Coordinates of C-alpha atoms and ligand atoms in Angstrom, one line a residue:
M314 CA 43.2 68.5 -13.8
T315 CA 44.6 66.0 -16.0
D316 CA 47.9 67.1 -17.0
T317 CA 50.1 66.9 -13.7
Q318 CA 53.5 68.1 -15.2
T319 CA 52.4 71.7 -15.7
V320 CA 50.7 72.3 -12.8
T321 CA 52.6 74.1 -9.9
F322 CA 51.4 74.2 -6.1
A323 CA 50.3 77.4 -6.9
D324 CA 47.9 76.5 -9.2
L325 CA 46.4 74.3 -6.8
G326 CA 45.1 77.7 -5.0
L327 CA 47.3 77.3 -1.6
A328 CA 47.9 80.3 0.4
E329 CA 51.3 81.8 0.5
N330 CA 52.3 80.6 4.0
I331 CA 51.7 77.1 2.9
L332 CA 53.3 77.3 -0.2
K333 CA 56.6 78.7 1.3
A334 CA 56.7 75.9 3.4
V335 CA 56.1 73.5 0.4
T336 CA 59.0 75.0 -1.3
E337 CA 61.1 74.9 2.1
A338 CA 60.4 70.8 1.9
G339 CA 61.9 70.5 -1.5
Y340 CA 59.2 69.8 -3.5
T341 CA 58.4 71.5 -6.8
I342 CA 56.0 69.4 -8.5
P343 CA 52.8 68.1 -7.0
T344 CA 52.4 64.7 -7.4
P345 CA 49.3 63.2 -9.2
I346 CA 47.5 62.8 -6.3
Q347 CA 47.8 66.3 -5.2
A348 CA 47.1 67.8 -8.3
E349 CA 43.9 66.3 -8.0
A350 CA 42.9 66.4 -4.3
I351 CA 44.4 69.3 -3.3
P352 CA 41.9 71.8 -5.0
H353 CA 39.0 69.6 -3.9
I354 CA 39.5 69.1 -0.6
A355 CA 40.0 73.0 0.0
M356 CA 36.8 73.9 -1.9
G357 CA 35.2 71.6 1.1
G358 CA 34.6 68.2 -0.9
D359 CA 34.2 64.7 0.3
V360 CA 37.4 62.6 -1.4
T361 CA 37.7 58.6 -1.6
G362 CA 41.4 58.3 -2.4
I363 CA 43.3 55.0 -3.4
A364 CA 46.8 55.5 -3.0
Q365 CA 49.7 54.3 -1.0
T366 CA 52.5 55.2 0.8
G367 CA 54.8 57.5 -1.5
T368 CA 52.7 58.4 -3.6
G369 CA 52.5 62.1 -1.9
K370 CA 49.0 61.2 -0.3
T371 CA 49.4 62.6 3.1
A372 CA 50.3 66.2 1.4
A373 CA 47.5 65.8 -0.4
F374 CA 45.5 65.9 2.4
V375 CA 47.2 68.3 4.9
L376 CA 47.7 71.0 2.7
P377 CA 44.1 71.7 1.7
M378 CA 43.1 70.8 5.7
I379 CA 45.6 73.3 7.3
Q380 CA 44.6 75.6 4.4
R381 CA 40.5 75.5 5.4
L382 CA 41.6 75.3 9.0
S383 CA 43.5 78.6 8.7
T384 CA 40.3 80.8 9.1
G385 CA 38.8 80.0 12.6
R386 CA 40.1 79.1 16.4
A387 CA 39.9 75.8 18.2
R388 CA 37.9 75.4 21.5
A389 CA 38.5 73.7 24.2
R390 CA 38.1 70.2 24.1
M391 CA 36.5 70.4 20.6
P392 CA 39.1 69.8 17.5
R393 CA 38.3 70.9 14.5
C394 CA 39.9 68.2 12.3
L395 CA 40.1 64.9 13.3
I396 CA 42.9 62.2 11.9
L397 CA 42.2 58.5 12.4
C398 CA 45.3 56.5 11.7
P399 CA 46.1 52.7 12.3
T400 CA 49.2 52.7 13.8
R401 CA 50.7 55.1 16.4
E402 CA 54.2 55.1 14.1
L403 CA 51.6 56.6 11.1
A404 CA 49.6 58.8 13.2
A405 CA 53.4 60.4 14.6
Q406 CA 54.1 60.8 10.6
V407 CA 51.1 62.3 9.6
A408 CA 51.8 64.7 12.8
E409 CA 55.6 65.5 11.5
N410 CA 53.6 66.4 8.1
F411 CA 51.5 68.5 9.3
E412 CA 54.1 70.5 11.8
K413 CA 56.2 70.8 8.6
Y414 CA 53.6 72.0 6.4
G415 CA 51.9 74.1 9.0
K416 CA 55.1 75.9 10.4
Y417 CA 53.8 79.3 8.9
L418 CA 50.1 78.5 10.5
K419 CA 49.6 79.5 14.1
L420 CA 47.3 75.9 13.9
T421 CA 47.6 73.6 17.3
M422 CA 47.7 69.7 17.0
A423 CA 47.4 67.0 19.7
L424 CA 48.6 63.6 18.9
L425 CA 46.2 60.7 20.7
I426 CA 48.0 57.5 20.4
G427 CA 49.0 54.8 23.3
G428 CA 52.0 55.0 25.2
V429 CA 51.4 59.0 25.9
S430 CA 50.6 59.9 29.1
F431 CA 46.7 60.3 29.2
K432 CA 47.2 63.6 31.8
D433 CA 49.3 65.6 29.2
Q434 CA 46.8 64.7 26.3
E435 CA 44.1 65.5 28.6
T436 CA 45.9 68.9 29.4
L437 CA 46.2 69.7 25.2
L438 CA 42.6 68.9 24.3
Q439 CA 41.2 70.7 27.5
R440 CA 42.9 74.0 25.7
G441 CA 41.9 73.3 22.7
V442 CA 43.1 71.9 19.3
D443 CA 42.8 72.6 16.1
V444 CA 44.0 68.9 14.6
L445 CA 43.3 65.8 16.4
I446 CA 45.8 62.8 15.3
A447 CA 44.5 59.7 16.6
T448 CA 44.2 56.0 16.8
P449 CA 40.7 55.2 17.4
G450 CA 41.4 53.1 20.5
R451 CA 43.0 56.0 22.3
L452 CA 40.7 58.5 20.7
M453 CA 37.2 56.3 22.1
D454 CA 38.9 55.9 25.5
Q455 CA 39.5 59.9 25.8
F456 CA 35.8 60.2 24.3
D457 CA 34.7 57.7 27.2
R458 CA 36.3 59.5 29.9
G459 CA 34.4 62.8 28.8
K460 CA 37.9 64.6 27.9
L461 CA 36.8 65.0 24.5
L462 CA 33.5 66.7 22.1
L463 CA 33.3 65.2 18.7
M464 CA 31.1 67.9 17.9
G465 CA 33.0 70.5 16.6
V466 CA 34.7 68.1 13.7
E467 CA 34.5 69.6 10.5
T468 CA 37.0 67.3 8.8
L469 CA 37.3 63.4 9.4
I470 CA 40.0 61.5 7.6
I471 CA 40.6 58.3 7.6
D472 CA 44.1 57.0 6.4
E473 CA 45.3 53.7 5.2
A474 CA 41.6 52.4 5.6
D475 CA 42.4 49.1 4.5
R476 CA 44.6 48.5 7.3
M477 CA 42.6 49.6 9.7
L478 CA 40.3 47.0 8.5
D479 CA 42.9 44.7 8.8
M480 CA 43.1 45.3 11.7
G481 CA 39.5 45.1 13.1
F482 CA 39.5 48.7 13.4
I483 CA 36.5 49.3 11.4
P484 CA 33.4 49.1 13.9
D485 CA 35.1 51.2 16.1
I486 CA 35.8 54.0 12.8
E487 CA 32.2 53.3 12.3
K488 CA 31.0 54.3 16.0
I489 CA 33.4 57.3 15.7
C490 CA 31.6 58.5 12.6
T491 CA 28.3 58.6 14.4
K492 CA 29.4 61.2 16.7
L493 CA 30.4 63.3 14.3
P494 CA 28.2 66.0 13.0
A495 CA 26.3 65.1 9.7
S496 CA 27.9 68.2 8.1
R497 CA 31.9 67.3 8.2
Q498 CA 33.8 66.7 5.2
T499 CA 34.9 63.4 4.9
L500 CA 38.5 62.3 3.7
L501 CA 39.5 58.3 3.2
F502 CA 42.6 56.9 2.1
S503 CA 43.3 53.7 1.5
A504 CA 45.7 51.6 -0.6
T505 CA 43.2 48.8 -1.8
F506 CA 39.5 49.6 -2.1
P507 CA 38.0 46.0 -0.4
A508 CA 34.1 45.8 -0.5
D509 CA 34.3 46.4 3.4
I510 CA 35.9 50.0 2.3
Q511 CA 33.3 50.8 -0.3
R512 CA 30.8 50.6 2.4
L513 CA 32.4 53.1 4.7
A514 CA 32.8 55.3 1.8
K515 CA 29.4 54.7 1.0
T516 CA 27.9 55.5 4.1
F517 CA 30.1 58.1 5.4
Q518 CA 30.7 60.3 2.6
K519 CA 28.7 62.2 0.5
D520 CA 29.0 62.6 -3.2
P521 CA 32.8 61.8 -3.0
K522 CA 35.4 62.6 -5.5
K523 CA 37.3 59.6 -6.4
I524 CA 40.8 59.5 -7.5
E525 CA 43.0 56.9 -8.1
V526 CA 46.8 56.7 -8.2
A527 CA 48.2 53.6 -10.1
R528 CA 49.2 51.2 -7.6
P529 CA 52.5 49.8 -8.4
A530 CA 51.3 45.9 -8.8
Q531 CA 55.0 45.8 -10.5
T532 CA 58.2 46.2 -8.8
A533 CA 60.3 49.0 -9.5
E534 CA 62.6 48.3 -12.0
T535 CA 65.7 50.0 -9.7
I536 CA 65.0 47.0 -7.6
S537 CA 67.5 44.0 -7.8
Q538 CA 65.2 41.0 -6.5
F539 CA 66.8 37.7 -5.2
V540 CA 65.2 34.7 -4.0
V541 CA 67.6 32.4 -1.9
K542 CA 66.3 29.0 -2.0
L543 CA 66.9 26.9 1.2
P544 CA 66.8 22.6 1.2
T545 CA 65.1 22.7 4.4
N546 CA 62.4 24.6 6.8
D547 CA 64.4 24.5 9.7
G548 CA 64.3 28.1 11.7
K549 CA 68.2 28.0 12.3
A550 CA 69.0 27.2 8.6
R551 CA 66.9 30.2 7.8
R552 CA 68.5 32.1 10.1
T553 CA 71.9 31.4 9.1
A554 CA 70.9 32.4 5.5
L555 CA 70.0 35.3 6.4
R556 CA 72.8 36.5 7.9
R557 CA 74.7 35.3 5.4
V558 CA 72.9 36.8 2.6
I559 CA 73.4 40.4 5.0
E560 CA 77.4 38.9 5.2
A561 CA 77.6 39.0 1.4
T562 CA 75.6 42.1 0.1
N563 CA 77.6 45.4 1.5
V564 CA 74.9 46.4 3.4
K565 CA 74.5 50.2 4.1
N566 CA 71.3 50.0 5.7
G567 CA 68.4 47.5 5.6
I568 CA 64.9 46.2 6.7
V569 CA 64.4 42.7 7.6
F570 CA 60.5 41.5 7.2
C571 CA 59.4 39.1 9.5
N572 CA 55.7 37.2 9.5
R573 CA 54.8 37.7 12.8
K574 CA 56.0 39.8 16.0
V575 CA 57.6 36.8 17.6
E576 CA 59.6 35.9 14.8
V577 CA 61.2 39.8 15.1
D578 CA 62.2 39.5 18.2
I579 CA 64.1 36.1 17.7
V580 CA 65.9 37.4 14.2
A581 CA 66.6 41.0 15.8
A582 CA 68.0 39.0 18.8
S583 CA 69.8 36.4 17.0
L584 CA 71.4 38.7 14.6
T585 CA 72.4 40.6 17.3
K586 CA 74.0 37.9 19.1
H587 CA 76.1 37.2 15.7
G588 CA 77.1 40.9 15.7
H589 CA 74.9 42.9 13.4
D590 CA 73.8 45.9 14.4
A591 CA 69.6 45.6 14.6
A592 CA 66.7 46.3 16.3
P593 CA 63.4 44.8 16.7
I594 CA 60.1 47.0 15.8
H595 CA 56.3 45.7 16.3
G596 CA 53.3 46.5 17.4
D597 CA 53.7 44.9 20.9
L598 CA 57.1 46.7 22.1
P599 CA 56.7 50.1 24.4
Q600 CA 56.0 53.3 22.2
N601 CA 59.1 55.0 23.5
V602 CA 61.3 52.0 22.2
R603 CA 59.4 51.8 18.6
S604 CA 59.8 55.4 18.6
E605 CA 63.5 55.6 19.4
T606 CA 64.5 52.4 17.2
L607 CA 62.7 53.9 14.4
Q608 CA 64.5 57.6 15.1
R609 CA 67.8 55.5 15.0
F610 CA 67.3 54.2 11.8
R611 CA 66.2 57.0 9.9
D612 CA 69.4 58.8 11.7
G613 CA 71.7 56.1 9.8
K614 CA 72.5 54.8 13.7
L615 CA 70.9 51.8 13.1
K616 CA 71.9 49.5 10.2
L617 CA 69.3 46.8 10.4
L618 CA 65.2 47.3 11.3
V619 CA 63.6 43.7 11.8
A620 CA 60.3 44.8 11.1
S621 CA 56.9 43.0 11.1
D622 CA 54.8 44.3 8.0
V623 CA 51.6 46.3 10.5
A624 CA 54.8 48.0 12.0
A625 CA 56.4 49.3 9.0
R626 CA 53.5 49.7 6.9
G627 CA 53.2 53.5 5.9
L628 CA 56.9 54.1 7.6
D629 CA 58.4 57.2 5.5
I630 CA 61.4 55.2 5.4
P631 CA 64.0 57.2 2.8
D632 CA 66.9 55.8 1.0
V633 CA 66.8 52.1 2.6
G634 CA 69.5 50.2 0.3
H635 CA 68.5 46.5 1.3
V636 CA 64.9 44.7 1.9
F637 CA 65.7 41.2 3.2
N638 CA 62.1 38.9 3.9
F639 CA 62.9 36.4 6.3
G640 CA 59.9 34.9 4.7
P641 CA 57.4 35.2 2.0
P642 CA 54.9 37.5 3.1
P643 CA 51.2 35.8 4.0
K644 CA 49.6 38.9 1.8
D645 CA 51.3 38.3 -1.4
E646 CA 50.5 42.3 -2.3
D647 CA 52.9 42.7 0.7
Y648 CA 55.9 41.7 -1.0
V649 CA 55.6 44.9 -3.4
H650 CA 55.1 46.9 -0.5
R651 CA 58.0 45.1 1.6
I652 CA 60.8 45.6 -1.0
G653 CA 58.9 49.0 -2.5
R654 CA 61.0 50.5 1.2
T655 CA 64.0 50.1 -1.5
G656 CA 65.0 51.5 -4.6
R657 CA 62.5 54.8 -4.1
A658 CA 63.1 57.7 -6.4
G659 CA 65.4 56.4 -8.9
R660 CA 67.8 54.8 -6.3
K661 CA 69.1 51.6 -7.0
G662 CA 68.0 49.2 -4.3
E663 CA 68.3 45.0 -3.7
S664 CA 66.1 42.8 -2.2
Y665 CA 66.6 39.3 -1.0
T666 CA 63.7 36.7 -0.2
V667 CA 64.3 33.5 1.9
V668 CA 62.1 30.5 0.4
T669 CA 62.2 26.9 1.8
P670 CA 60.2 24.4 0.7
A671 CA 57.4 25.3 2.6
D672 CA 57.5 28.7 1.5
E673 CA 57.0 27.4 -2.0
K674 CA 53.4 28.0 -3.1
S675 CA 53.4 31.5 -1.6
W676 CA 56.8 32.2 -3.1
G677 CA 54.6 31.1 -6.5
F678 CA 51.8 33.7 -5.5
V679 CA 54.2 36.4 -5.4
L680 CA 55.9 35.3 -8.7
K681 CA 52.3 35.5 -10.3
M682 CA 51.6 38.7 -9.2
I683 CA 55.0 40.7 -10.1
K684 CA 54.9 38.8 -13.3
K685 CA 58.8 38.4 -13.6
D686 CA 61.6 36.1 -12.4
V687 CA 63.4 36.4 -9.7
P688 CA 67.2 34.7 -10.0
E689 CA 68.6 32.7 -7.3
F690 CA 70.9 33.9 -5.0
M691 CA 73.2 31.4 -2.5
P692 CA 76.0 32.9 -0.6
E693 CA 79.5 31.1 -0.8
G694 CA 79.5 27.7 1.1
L695 CA 76.0 28.5 3.0
L696 CA 74.8 25.0 1.8
E697 CA 77.6 23.3 3.4
E698 CA 76.9 25.2 6.0
L699 CA 73.6 24.0 6.7
E700 CA 74.4 20.5 6.1
T701 CA 77.0 21.0 9.3
L702 CA 73.9 21.9 11.7
P703 CA 73.3 19.9 14.7
P704 CA 71.2 16.8 13.9
E705 CA 68.6 17.6 15.5
E706 CA 67.7 20.6 13.5
K707 CA 67.2 18.6 10.9
R708 CA 64.5 16.3 12.1
D709 CA 61.6 18.9 10.4
R710 CA 63.2 18.4 7.0
K711 CA 59.6 17.5 5.6
G712 CA 58.3 20.8 6.9
G713 CA 56.5 19.4 10.3
R714 CA 56.8 21.5 13.5
D715 CA 58.6 24.1 11.4
R716 CA 56.8 24.4 8.9
D717 CA 55.6 28.0 8.9
R718 CA 58.2 29.5 11.2
G719 CA 59.8 31.6 8.6
G720 CA 57.9 32.1 5.6
R721 CA 54.0 31.1 5.8
S722 CA 51.5 30.5 8.3
S723 CA 48.9 28.1 7.8
A724 CA 46.1 30.7 8.2
R725 CA 47.2 32.4 4.9
G726 CA 46.6 36.4 5.5
R727 CA 45.7 38.8 7.8
N728 CA 45.9 37.4 11.1
S729 CA 49.0 35.6 10.8
E730 CA 50.8 38.7 12.8
R731 CA 48.0 39.1 15.4
S732 CA 47.9 35.0 16.3
D733 CA 51.3 34.9 17.3
R734 CA 50.9 36.1 20.8
A735 CA 49.3 32.6 21.1
E736 CA 52.6 31.0 20.1
R737 CA 55.4 29.7 22.2
S738 CA 57.5 32.0 23.8
P739 CA 60.4 33.2 22.1
R740 CA 62.6 31.9 24.8
R741 CA 61.3 28.3 24.8
R742 CA 61.1 28.5 20.7
E743 CA 64.8 29.6 21.1
R744 CA 66.1 26.8 22.9
E745 CA 64.3 24.5 21.4
D746 CA 65.8 25.3 17.9
G747 CA 69.5 25.5 19.3
D748 CA 70.2 29.3 18.0
V749 CA 71.0 30.1 21.1
A750 CA 74.4 28.4 23.4
V751 CA 73.1 26.7 25.8
A752 CA 75.3 25.2 28.7
E753 CA 74.7 21.5 28.7
A754 CA 75.3 20.2 32.2
P755 CA 71.9 20.0 33.6
A756 CA 73.3 21.3 36.7
A757 CA 73.3 24.8 34.9
I758 CA 69.6 25.1 34.3
E759 CA 69.2 28.5 36.1
A760 CA 72.6 29.4 34.4
V761 CA 70.6 28.7 31.1
E762 CA 67.8 29.8 31.7
A763 CA 69.3 33.4 32.5
V764 CA 71.4 33.0 28.9
D765 CA 68.2 32.3 27.2
V766 CA 66.4 35.4 28.5
V767 CA 69.3 37.5 27.6
E768 CA 69.9 35.7 24.0
A769 CA 66.7 36.0 23.3
A770 CA 65.7 39.3 24.6
P771 CA 65.4 42.5 21.9
A772 CA 68.7 44.1 21.0
Q773 CA 69.0 46.8 23.4
E774 CA 68.6 46.9 26.9
K775 CA 64.6 46.5 27.6
P776 CA 63.4 49.7 28.8
R777 CA 60.5 49.5 31.9
R778 CA 57.2 50.3 30.2
E779 CA 55.9 53.7 31.8
R780 CA 53.7 52.5 34.7
P781 CA 50.4 54.3 34.0
A782 CA 48.6 56.0 37.2
R783 CA 46.4 53.7 39.1
N784 CA 43.4 55.2 37.2
E785 CA 44.6 54.6 34.3
K786 CA 46.3 51.1 34.3
R787 CA 42.8 50.0 33.9
R788 CA 42.4 51.5 30.6
E789 CA 45.9 51.3 29.3
R790 CA 45.6 49.1 26.4
N791 CA 47.4 48.7 23.0
D792 CA 45.8 50.9 21.0
D793 CA 46.6 48.7 17.8
Q794 CA 44.1 46.2 19.4
P795 CA 40.6 47.0 18.3
R796 CA 37.9 47.8 21.1
G797 CA 35.0 45.5 21.9
E798 CA 36.6 42.4 20.7
K799 CA 37.9 39.9 23.1
R800 CA 41.8 39.9 22.5
E801 CA 43.3 37.8 20.2
R802 CA 45.5 36.4 22.8
D803 CA 42.7 35.6 24.8
R804 CA 40.6 33.7 22.0
D805 CA 43.7 31.7 21.0
R806 CA 44.2 30.8 24.9
P807 CA 44.1 26.8 24.3
Q808 CA 41.7 25.3 27.0
R809 CA 42.5 24.2 30.6
D810 CA 42.6 20.5 29.6
Y811 CA 44.2 20.5 26.5
K812 CA 47.9 20.6 25.2
R813 CA 49.4 22.6 22.6
K814 CA 50.7 20.7 19.6
D815 CA 52.6 22.8 17.6
D816 CA 53.0 26.2 16.4
D817 CA 49.6 25.7 14.5
L818 CA 47.5 25.6 17.5
I819 CA 46.3 22.0 17.0
L820 CA 44.7 21.0 20.6
E821 CA 44.8 17.2 21.1
P822 CA 43.4 16.5 25.2
A823 CA 46.4 15.6 27.5
P824 CA 46.8 12.3 28.4
D825 CA 46.0 12.2 31.6
R826 CA 43.0 14.2 31.2
V827 CA 39.4 13.5 29.9
V828 CA 37.2 16.8 28.8
G829 CA 34.2 16.8 31.5
F830 CA 36.0 14.5 34.4
G831 CA 38.2 16.9 35.5
K832 CA 40.9 14.8 37.5
D833 CA 38.2 12.0 38.4
I834 CA 38.9 9.8 35.7
P835 CA 36.9 6.5 35.9
A836 CA 39.6 4.0 35.8
F837 CA 38.1 2.0 32.4
L838 CA 38.4 5.3 30.5
K839 CA 42.1 5.2 31.8
R840 CA 42.6 2.1 30.1
Ligands
LIG1788 P1 53.8 59.9 1.4 O1 52.7 59.6 0.4 O2 52.5 61.1 2.0 O3 54.1 59.0 2.5 O4 54.7 60.4 1.2 C1 55.8 59.9 0.3 C2 57.2 61.3 0.5 O5 56.9 61.7 -1.2 C3 57.4 61.4 1.6 O6 58.9 61.7 2.0 C4 56.8 62.9 1.1 O7 57.6 64.3 1.9 C5 57.3 62.9 -0.3 N1 57.0 64.2 -1.1 C6 55.5 64.2 -0.7 N2 54.9 64.9 -1.6 C7 56.3 65.0 -2.7 C8 56.2 66.3 -4.0 N3 54.9 66.8 -4.4 N4 57.3 66.3 -4.5 C9 58.5 65.8 -3.6 N5 58.0 65.0 -2.9 C10 57.0 64.7 -2.3

């Protein structure tokens, strides 16, 4: 099917009760990936879809999947379709799509993601569900507990496979695949198609139809892009610049992208402290906070969403007016994803990227990729304001300690977000770079501690994490974390006899310790 313009949903062979839901969703014409994938999937064929969010890929697999499931029924603990997603938000988004398109069918669904009580999930599984939408970690947990049987799975869907790869989930996926019946249908969707994903497709798919939808290597013409070039790498200067840009640009709603989770917290706290309506979203926040923040943003009740790439990837947030990059992204293609959050469906959007001298190289990569010049933007009086920052803020002009704060991590690439667990706590950092007004009198140390905690905390009151039941506590873990691997936090933890030198985790021996001697250092060595 090549001429997608003339194809309608009815032409794709979808049943009446599905067509009705599609019409109610407001869709008239299938997107290219839908036009190609739906008939093939409906016939039971495997598909490798190279497409990213915004192409209509979710409906491309959900519509034919529910059509196939509409005959037959679910059995206890044996789902008929398994959809794997890298993050809880994406899983929840697929679940929303399932509900939207399947509203006239009697299909059941369970969402198996972290942050939701095991007990509730168990009850649903026990009753039997047609579709199970899961993050790999939580799925394996339930499987290991014997609450789930995977030999009834007729269709396996792996969504955002490249993001799974980035997050280290591929071994989990491979393990899950070995537990499924060999005669199943396997659909794999990925924005890119690196070697590891190709291997996955080759191993677990049977003669798949490869459907590639043009990825926007170019940024949309509807987005006006700007760069805000700063003369300093100072973290406070970067935050000040971000605020001034936001204030200078009539923002209705916008997303502020940061490269690390810790940065997300700091930027959100800093914006809030300065009177902006902002809230953070990243993988270390409790699920209920993430969902609530996202919903507030979608409902227009939150103006600025401060996000990490992983948390924001794949989220369908329509009609965002502005995108702000606190620094260029570690992976240059993420720039296109980020700014693609605005200017959708022909609407106008604006993006602003803060670039410091330390970011020049990564900004160069971005420019090379998008093949266009980005004009500079400088809010009035910003440069003068940066000049007046307290002297200690300027000690890193050459890029020393501050080098990778806002923009680039020296470990260029996918691990930058994960490694931030090993960084200094936001609280300490915040105090060092003076963004938080702290009492100066030494006697007020306790008060300073209190101010710091409050100031550096995320915008809203920090809700207490739901305490899991005793036997669940052991198993409760972040499902955005691959199994079997040592946690990033533990891996990066410096050895005891070393002290941390800076953000890049360069380790040097503490002066009063010598490796191998503990505290009993011979006098000549001390000299
Ligand atoms: P996705 O790529 O699945 O994340 O979908 C991106 C957005 O496109 C979602 O908001 C869908 O509701 C919307 N969408 C999906 N299919 C169509 C279609 N055929 N026509 C218009 N919008 C669609």
